[in-house]
């Protein structure tokens, strides 16, 4: 995991944010290009990390894995023409990422196997989901759903992303630590932490947050993106 994170954190960056879509919003029988084309204005996954920014318009690097949605049937829809020009599901997802985040270093992986959610997996899903985790127009009634009406599998997307929004998270953490009267926390220094070491760690955290400012290391980021 350390080596994987290192591949996304060039230019002095060391932190990535986690995103997920559980389940990934797809209609029954829909192709991957059709599903992604429905989300061309905003990504269909949500932030799991704890910072206030819940919408990212750009990023430096990202790795995205999609499970359970890999069909790439041809379509005549104009909005899907660009995505359908690629053959494999990985290429479709890769092109989608490059369209939303131009210039970012992106890796994409698509797996056919969905995520299984049979018991004891908690059934906290919407009634609008089929047993395979796909969206439908209306919920199925108890009679039509059958005795095993629980969702048995779902398509899932997970992503790790290094984006400018992490600058707010890191700088906010630095400000919170500076505001705390650490000298009054005897257990803090009993553990072996010296005041000078603490101040040095704060300065390193402040420097790290600056690495996520837009424009920082732009030349290096472009070189990494071109090498993809």
PDB file of C-alpha atoms in Angstrom:
ATOM      1  CA  UNK A   1       0.000   0.000   0.000  1.00  0.00           C
ATOM      2  CA  UNK A   2       2.911   2.344   0.726  1.00  0.00           C
ATOM      3  CA  UNK A   3       4.393   1.814  -2.750  1.00  0.00           C
ATOM      4  CA  UNK A   4       0.954   2.282  -4.329  1.00  0.00           C
ATOM      5  CA  UNK A   5       0.438   5.602  -2.511  1.00  0.00           C
ATOM      6  CA  UNK A   6       3.920   6.728  -3.553  1.00  0.00           C
ATOM      7  CA  UNK A   7       2.946   6.314  -7.208  1.00  0.00           C
ATOM      8  CA  UNK A   8       0.225   8.970  -6.734  1.00  0.00           C
ATOM      9  CA  UNK A   9       2.147  11.448  -4.569  1.00  0.00           C
ATOM     10  CA  UNK A  10       4.940  12.990  -6.609  1.00  0.00           C
ATOM     11  CA  UNK A  11       6.190  16.585  -6.199  1.00  0.00           C
ATOM     12  CA  UNK A  12       6.563  16.284  -2.427  1.00  0.00           C
ATOM     13  CA  UNK A  13       2.961  15.192  -1.793  1.00  0.00           C
ATOM     14  CA  UNK A  14       2.352  12.353   0.667  1.00  0.00           C
ATOM     15  CA  UNK A  15      -1.444  12.284   1.204  1.00  0.00           C
ATOM     16  CA  UNK A  16      -4.329  11.031  -0.941  1.00  0.00           C
ATOM     17  CA  UNK A  17      -8.084  11.184  -0.379  1.00  0.00           C
ATOM     18  CA  UNK A  18     -10.406   8.174  -0.585  1.00  0.00           C
ATOM     19  CA  UNK A  19     -13.567   8.224  -2.699  1.00  0.00           C
ATOM     20  CA  UNK A  20     -16.195   5.539  -3.247  1.00  0.00           C
ATOM     21  CA  UNK A  21     -19.506   4.829  -4.921  1.00  0.00           C
ATOM     22  CA  UNK A  22     -21.338   1.995  -3.173  1.00  0.00           C
ATOM     23  CA  UNK A  23     -23.219   1.036  -5.175  1.00  0.00           C
ATOM     24  CA  UNK A  24     -22.063   2.566  -8.434  1.00  0.00           C
ATOM     25  CA  UNK A  25     -25.170   4.136 -10.076  1.00  0.00           C
ATOM     26  CA  UNK A  26     -25.936   2.028 -13.143  1.00  0.00           C
ATOM     27  CA  UNK A  27     -29.166   0.910 -14.796  1.00  0.00           C
ATOM     28  CA  UNK A  28     -29.876  -2.786 -15.474  1.00  0.00           C
ATOM     29  CA  UNK A  29     -28.298  -3.857 -18.756  1.00  0.00           C
ATOM     30  CA  UNK A  30     -26.622  -0.494 -19.363  1.00  0.00           C
ATOM     31  CA  UNK A  31     -23.183  -0.335 -20.929  1.00  0.00           C
ATOM     32  CA  UNK A  32     -20.214   1.313 -19.250  1.00  0.00           C
ATOM     33  CA  UNK A  33     -20.051   4.181 -21.808  1.00  0.00           C
ATOM     34  CA  UNK A  34     -23.765   4.882 -21.308  1.00  0.00           C
ATOM     35  CA  UNK A  35     -23.375   4.926 -17.527  1.00  0.00           C
ATOM     36  CA  UNK A  36     -20.357   7.238 -17.555  1.00  0.00           C
ATOM     37  CA  UNK A  37     -21.926   9.536 -20.155  1.00  0.00           C
ATOM     38  CA  UNK A  38     -24.733  10.229 -17.682  1.00  0.00           C
ATOM     39  CA  UNK A  39     -22.139  11.730 -15.287  1.00  0.00           C
ATOM     40  CA  UNK A  40     -20.134  14.043 -17.521  1.00  0.00           C
ATOM     41  CA  UNK A  41     -20.599  17.103 -15.281  1.00  0.00           C
ATOM     42  CA  UNK A  42     -19.691  15.529 -11.950  1.00  0.00           C
ATOM     43  CA  UNK A  43     -18.124  12.281 -10.839  1.00  0.00           C
ATOM     44  CA  UNK A  44     -20.592   9.698  -9.441  1.00  0.00           C
ATOM     45  CA  UNK A  45     -18.546   8.913  -6.325  1.00  0.00           C
ATOM     46  CA  UNK A  46     -18.439  10.507  -2.880  1.00  0.00           C
ATOM     47  CA  UNK A  47     -15.627  11.650  -0.632  1.00  0.00           C
ATOM     48  CA  UNK A  48     -14.764   9.412   2.327  1.00  0.00           C
ATOM     49  CA  UNK A  49     -12.016  11.589   3.787  1.00  0.00           C
ATOM     50  CA  UNK A  50     -12.876  14.221   6.373  1.00  0.00           C
ATOM     51  CA  UNK A  51     -12.624  17.613   4.769  1.00  0.00           C
ATOM     52  CA  UNK A  52     -15.369  20.054   3.818  1.00  0.00           C
ATOM     53  CA  UNK A  53     -14.819  20.056   0.071  1.00  0.00           C
ATOM     54  CA  UNK A  54     -17.163  17.482  -1.475  1.00  0.00           C
ATOM     55  CA  UNK A  55     -16.629  18.373  -5.137  1.00  0.00           C
ATOM     56  CA  UNK A  56     -13.290  18.218  -6.897  1.00  0.00           C
ATOM     57  CA  UNK A  57     -12.867  19.925 -10.257  1.00  0.00           C
ATOM     58  CA  UNK A  58      -9.197  19.045 -10.733  1.00  0.00           C
ATOM     59  CA  UNK A  59      -6.593  16.700  -9.334  1.00  0.00           C
ATOM     60  CA  UNK A  60      -2.900  15.888  -9.651  1.00  0.00           C
ATOM     61  CA  UNK A  61      -3.091  12.094  -9.706  1.00  0.00           C
ATOM     62  CA  UNK A  62      -5.675   9.371  -9.155  1.00  0.00           C
ATOM     63  CA  UNK A  63      -6.244   5.643  -9.311  1.00  0.00           C
ATOM     64  CA  UNK A  64      -9.777   4.358  -9.964  1.00  0.00           C
ATOM     65  CA  UNK A  65     -11.098   0.788  -9.782  1.00  0.00           C
ATOM     66  CA  UNK A  66     -14.577  -0.172 -11.010  1.00  0.00           C
ATOM     67  CA  UNK A  67     -16.200  -3.552 -10.384  1.00  0.00           C
ATOM     68  CA  UNK A  68     -19.379  -5.044 -11.807  1.00  0.00           C
ATOM     69  CA  UNK A  69     -19.960  -2.718 -14.822  1.00  0.00           C
ATOM     70  CA  UNK A  70     -17.833  -3.652 -17.816  1.00  0.00           C
ATOM     71  CA  UNK A  71     -20.152  -3.905 -20.843  1.00  0.00           C
ATOM     72  CA  UNK A  72     -19.054  -1.798 -23.787  1.00  0.00           C
ATOM     73  CA  UNK A  73     -21.845  -2.245 -26.314  1.00  0.00           C
ATOM     74  CA  UNK A  74     -21.913   0.183 -29.271  1.00  0.00           C
ATOM     75  CA  UNK A  75     -24.456   2.969 -29.210  1.00  0.00           C
ATOM     76  CA  UNK A  76     -25.630   5.682 -31.583  1.00  0.00           C
ATOM     77  CA  UNK A  77     -26.091   8.273 -28.827  1.00  0.00           C
ATOM     78  CA  UNK A  78     -24.076  11.452 -29.680  1.00  0.00           C
ATOM     79  CA  UNK A  79     -23.060  11.970 -26.050  1.00  0.00           C
ATOM     80  CA  UNK A  80     -21.466   8.517 -25.961  1.00  0.00           C
ATOM     81  CA  UNK A  81     -19.600   8.677 -29.276  1.00  0.00           C
ATOM     82  CA  UNK A  82     -16.247   9.626 -27.738  1.00  0.00           C
ATOM     83  CA  UNK A  83     -16.365   6.905 -25.104  1.00  0.00           C
ATOM     84  CA  UNK A  84     -17.455   4.250 -27.593  1.00  0.00           C
ATOM     85  CA  UNK A  85     -14.455   4.940 -29.793  1.00  0.00           C
ATOM     86  CA  UNK A  86     -12.370   2.850 -27.374  1.00  0.00           C
ATOM     87  CA  UNK A  87     -12.520  -0.915 -27.193  1.00  0.00           C
ATOM     88  CA  UNK A  88     -11.773  -2.134 -23.671  1.00  0.00           C
ATOM     89  CA  UNK A  89     -13.611  -1.076 -20.484  1.00  0.00           C
ATOM     90  CA  UNK A  90     -10.306   0.194 -19.070  1.00  0.00           C
ATOM     91  CA  UNK A  91      -9.889   2.504 -22.050  1.00  0.00           C
ATOM     92  CA  UNK A  92     -13.455   3.765 -21.645  1.00  0.00           C
ATOM     93  CA  UNK A  93     -12.895   4.595 -17.971  1.00  0.00           C
ATOM     94  CA  UNK A  94      -9.471   6.066 -18.719  1.00  0.00           C
ATOM     95  CA  UNK A  95     -10.910   8.402 -21.341  1.00  0.00           C
ATOM     96  CA  UNK A  96     -13.671   9.429 -18.919  1.00  0.00           C
ATOM     97  CA  UNK A  97     -11.071  10.348 -16.282  1.00  0.00           C
ATOM     98  CA  UNK A  98      -8.972  12.311 -18.782  1.00  0.00           C
ATOM     99  CA  UNK A  99     -12.079  14.203 -19.895  1.00  0.00           C
ATOM    100  CA  UNK A 100     -13.026  15.254 -16.349  1.00  0.00           C
ATOM    101  CA  UNK A 101      -9.461  15.762 -15.099  1.00  0.00           C
ATOM    102  CA  UNK A 102      -7.327  16.818 -18.090  1.00  0.00           C
ATOM    103  CA  UNK A 103      -3.613  16.719 -17.411  1.00  0.00           C
ATOM    104  CA  UNK A 104      -3.905  14.519 -14.325  1.00  0.00           C
ATOM    105  CA  UNK A 105      -1.973  11.284 -13.946  1.00  0.00           C
ATOM    106  CA  UNK A 106      -4.741   8.647 -13.966  1.00  0.00           C
ATOM    107  CA  UNK A 107      -4.857   4.869 -13.800  1.00  0.00           C
ATOM    108  CA  UNK A 108      -8.042   2.870 -14.401  1.00  0.00           C
ATOM    109  CA  UNK A 109      -8.923  -0.758 -13.725  1.00  0.00           C
ATOM    110  CA  UNK A 110     -12.244  -2.464 -14.499  1.00  0.00           C
ATOM    111  CA  UNK A 111     -13.142  -5.853 -13.024  1.00  0.00           C
ATOM    112  CA  UNK A 112     -16.078  -7.939 -14.164  1.00  0.00           C
ATOM    113  CA  UNK A 113     -16.805  -9.451 -10.746  1.00  0.00           C
ATOM    114  CA  UNK A 114     -19.143  -7.295  -8.588  1.00  0.00           C
ATOM    115  CA  UNK A 115     -18.949  -6.933  -4.815  1.00  0.00           C
ATOM    116  CA  UNK A 116     -21.008  -9.652  -3.118  1.00  0.00           C
ATOM    117  CA  UNK A 117     -23.413  -8.436  -0.411  1.00  0.00           C
ATOM    118  CA  UNK A 118     -25.063 -11.635   0.769  1.00  0.00           C
ATOM    119  CA  UNK A 119     -25.636 -12.102   4.563  1.00  0.00           C
ATOM    120  CA  UNK A 120     -24.103 -11.164   6.919  1.00  0.00           C
ATOM    121  CA  UNK A 121     -23.486  -8.041   4.790  1.00  0.00           C
ATOM    122  CA  UNK A 122     -25.836  -5.335   6.182  1.00  0.00           C
ATOM    123  CA  UNK A 123     -28.821  -4.632   3.939  1.00  0.00           C
ATOM    124  CA  UNK A 124     -28.845  -0.831   4.123  1.00  0.00           C
ATOM    125  CA  UNK A 125     -29.556  -0.345   0.426  1.00  0.00           C
ATOM    126  CA  UNK A 126     -32.336   1.627  -1.219  1.00  0.00           C
ATOM    127  CA  UNK A 127     -35.445  -0.326  -2.325  1.00  0.00           C
ATOM    128  CA  UNK A 128     -34.756   1.062  -5.803  1.00  0.00           C
ATOM    129  CA  UNK A 129     -31.897  -1.411  -6.230  1.00  0.00           C
ATOM    130  CA  UNK A 130     -32.299  -4.776  -7.913  1.00  0.00           C
ATOM    131  CA  UNK A 131     -30.806  -7.914  -6.383  1.00  0.00           C
ATOM    132  CA  UNK A 132     -27.737  -7.259  -8.552  1.00  0.00           C
ATOM    133  CA  UNK A 133     -27.400  -3.691  -7.234  1.00  0.00           C
ATOM    134  CA  UNK A 134     -28.613  -1.810 -10.319  1.00  0.00           C
ATOM    135  CA  UNK A 135     -30.983   1.171 -10.216  1.00  0.00           C
ATOM    136  CA  UNK A 136     -34.608   0.895 -11.309  1.00  0.00           C
ATOM    137  CA  UNK A 137     -37.472   3.371 -11.709  1.00  0.00           C
ATOM    138  CA  UNK A 138     -39.560   2.041  -8.827  1.00  0.00           C
ATOM    139  CA  UNK A 139     -39.110  -0.294  -5.897  1.00  0.00           C
ATOM    140  CA  UNK A 140     -40.143  -3.928  -6.217  1.00  0.00           C
ATOM    141  CA  UNK A 141     -42.946  -5.105  -3.943  1.00  0.00           C
ATOM    142  CA  UNK A 142     -42.508  -8.025  -1.523  1.00  0.00           C
ATOM    143  CA  UNK A 143     -44.468 -10.385  -3.782  1.00  0.00           C
ATOM    144  CA  UNK A 144     -42.370  -9.704  -6.874  1.00  0.00           C
ATOM    145  CA  UNK A 145     -39.067  -9.595  -5.022  1.00  0.00           C
ATOM    146  CA  UNK A 146     -39.357 -13.164  -3.715  1.00  0.00           C
ATOM    147  CA  UNK A 147     -38.230 -14.621  -0.378  1.00  0.00           C
ATOM    148  CA  UNK A 148     -34.567 -13.652  -0.949  1.00  0.00           C
ATOM    149  CA  UNK A 149     -35.292 -10.025  -1.729  1.00  0.00           C
ATOM    150  CA  UNK A 150     -31.992  -8.746  -0.312  1.00  0.00           C
ATOM    151  CA  UNK A 151     -29.352  -7.217  -2.571  1.00  0.00           C
ATOM    152  CA  UNK A 152     -26.906 -10.002  -3.390  1.00  0.00           C
ATOM    153  CA  UNK A 153     -24.234  -8.014  -5.253  1.00  0.00           C
ATOM    154  CA  UNK A 154     -23.483  -4.444  -6.247  1.00  0.00           C
ATOM    155  CA  UNK A 155     -21.251  -2.628  -8.724  1.00  0.00           C
ATOM    156  CA  UNK A 156     -18.644  -0.612  -6.821  1.00  0.00           C
ATOM    157  CA  UNK A 157     -16.184   2.134  -7.662  1.00  0.00           C
ATOM    158  CA  UNK A 158     -13.289   3.130  -5.409  1.00  0.00           C
ATOM    159  CA  UNK A 159     -10.696   5.839  -5.976  1.00  0.00           C
ATOM    160  CA  UNK A 160      -7.617   7.354  -4.376  1.00  0.00           C
ATOM    161  CA  UNK A 161      -6.965  10.924  -5.436  1.00  0.00           C
ATOM    162  CA  UNK A 162      -4.381  13.627  -4.767  1.00  0.00           C
ATOM    163  CA  UNK A 163      -6.180  16.931  -5.299  1.00  0.00           C
ATOM    164  CA  UNK A 164      -5.793  20.614  -4.341  1.00  0.00           C
ATOM    165  CA  UNK A 165      -8.593  20.233  -1.781  1.00  0.00           C
ATOM    166  CA  UNK A 166      -6.204  18.383   0.507  1.00  0.00           C
ATOM    167  CA  UNK A 167      -4.415  21.685   1.063  1.00  0.00           C
ATOM    168  CA  UNK A 168      -7.387  22.846   3.153  1.00  0.00           C
ATOM    169  CA  UNK A 169      -7.392  19.624   5.154  1.00  0.00           C
ATOM    170  CA  UNK A 170      -3.676  19.734   5.943  1.00  0.00           C
ATOM    171  CA  UNK A 171      -3.516  23.457   6.692  1.00  0.00           C
ATOM    172  CA  UNK A 172      -6.605  23.157   8.900  1.00  0.00           C
ATOM    173  CA  UNK A 173      -4.955  20.348  10.833  1.00  0.00           C
ATOM    174  CA  UNK A 174      -1.869  22.487  11.291  1.00  0.00           C
ATOM    175  CA  UNK A 175      -3.939  25.401  12.610  1.00  0.00           C
ATOM    176  CA  UNK A 176      -5.795  23.143  15.063  1.00  0.00           C
ATOM    177  CA  UNK A 177      -2.523  21.802  16.441  1.00  0.00           C
ATOM    178  CA  UNK A 178      -1.081  25.279  16.827  1.00  0.00           C
ATOM    179  CA  UNK A 179      -4.159  26.440  18.722  1.00  0.00           C
ATOM    180  CA  UNK A 180      -3.890  23.668  21.311  1.00  0.00           C
ATOM    181  CA  UNK A 181      -1.941  24.384  24.537  1.00  0.00           C
ATOM    182  CA  UNK A 182       0.330  21.370  24.139  1.00  0.00           C
ATOM    183  CA  UNK A 183       2.447  22.317  27.175  1.00  0.00           C
ATOM    184  CA  UNK A 184      -0.541  21.518  29.379  1.00  0.00           C
ATOM    185  CA  UNK A 185      -0.777  17.989  27.979  1.00  0.00           C
ATOM    186  CA  UNK A 186       1.790  16.276  30.170  1.00  0.00           C
ATOM    187  CA  UNK A 187       1.147  12.848  28.623  1.00  0.00           C
ATOM    188  CA  UNK A 188       2.029  14.277  25.212  1.00  0.00           C
ATOM    189  CA  UNK A 189       5.615  15.025  26.214  1.00  0.00           C
ATOM    190  CA  UNK A 190       5.855  12.082  28.601  1.00  0.00           C
ATOM    191  CA  UNK A 191       5.710   9.888  25.500  1.00  0.00           C
ATOM    192  CA  UNK A 192       9.090  11.320  24.482  1.00  0.00           C
ATOM    193  CA  UNK A 193       8.081  14.174  22.195  1.00  0.00           C
ATOM    194  CA  UNK A 194      10.172  17.308  22.667  1.00  0.00           C
ATOM    195  CA  UNK A 195       8.826  20.811  22.092  1.00  0.00           C
ATOM    196  CA  UNK A 196      11.358  21.388  19.293  1.00  0.00           C
ATOM    197  CA  UNK A 197      10.340  18.152  17.603  1.00  0.00           C
ATOM    198  CA  UNK A 198       6.711  19.189  17.814  1.00  0.00           C
ATOM    199  CA  UNK A 199       7.397  22.567  16.202  1.00  0.00           C
ATOM    200  CA  UNK A 200       9.443  20.879  13.486  1.00  0.00           C
ATOM    201  CA  UNK A 201       6.569  18.493  12.755  1.00  0.00           C
ATOM    202  CA  UNK A 202       4.194  21.459  12.473  1.00  0.00           C
ATOM    203  CA  UNK A 203       6.505  23.154   9.996  1.00  0.00           C
ATOM    204  CA  UNK A 204       6.717  19.963   7.918  1.00  0.00           C
ATOM    205  CA  UNK A 205       2.928  19.718   7.929  1.00  0.00           C
ATOM    206  CA  UNK A 206       2.652  23.350   6.798  1.00  0.00           C
ATOM    207  CA  UNK A 207       5.141  22.702   3.999  1.00  0.00           C
ATOM    208  CA  UNK A 208       3.261  19.568   2.976  1.00  0.00           C
ATOM    209  CA  UNK A 209      -0.006  21.502   2.698  1.00  0.00           C
ATOM    210  CA  UNK A 210       1.672  23.982   0.337  1.00  0.00           C
ATOM    211  CA  UNK A 211       2.525  21.114  -2.024  1.00  0.00           C
ATOM    212  CA  UNK A 212      -1.215  20.787  -2.784  1.00  0.00           C
ATOM    213  CA  UNK A 213      -1.679  24.374  -3.893  1.00  0.00           C
ATOM    214  CA  UNK A 214      -2.753  24.733  -7.524  1.00  0.00           C
ATOM    215  CA  UNK A 215       0.265  25.443  -9.678  1.00  0.00           C
ATOM    216  CA  UNK A 216       2.785  23.935  -7.263  1.00  0.00           C
ATOM    217  CA  UNK A 217       5.095  21.642  -9.203  1.00  0.00           C
ATOM    218  CA  UNK A 218       3.048  22.184 -12.364  1.00  0.00           C
ATOM    219  CA  UNK A 219       5.938  21.319 -14.642  1.00  0.00           C
ATOM    220  CA  UNK A 220       6.652  18.082 -12.801  1.00  0.00           C
ATOM    221  CA  UNK A 221       2.959  17.121 -12.804  1.00  0.00           C
ATOM    222  CA  UNK A 222       2.697  17.668 -16.543  1.00  0.00           C
ATOM    223  CA  UNK A 223       5.748  15.509 -17.118  1.00  0.00           C
ATOM    224  CA  UNK A 224       4.186  12.725 -15.058  1.00  0.00           C
ATOM    225  CA  UNK A 225       0.903  13.029 -16.949  1.00  0.00           C
ATOM    226  CA  UNK A 226       2.662  12.949 -20.329  1.00  0.00           C
ATOM    227  CA  UNK A 227       4.507   9.791 -19.308  1.00  0.00           C
ATOM    228  CA  UNK A 228       1.183   7.961 -18.655  1.00  0.00           C
TER     229      UNK A 228
END
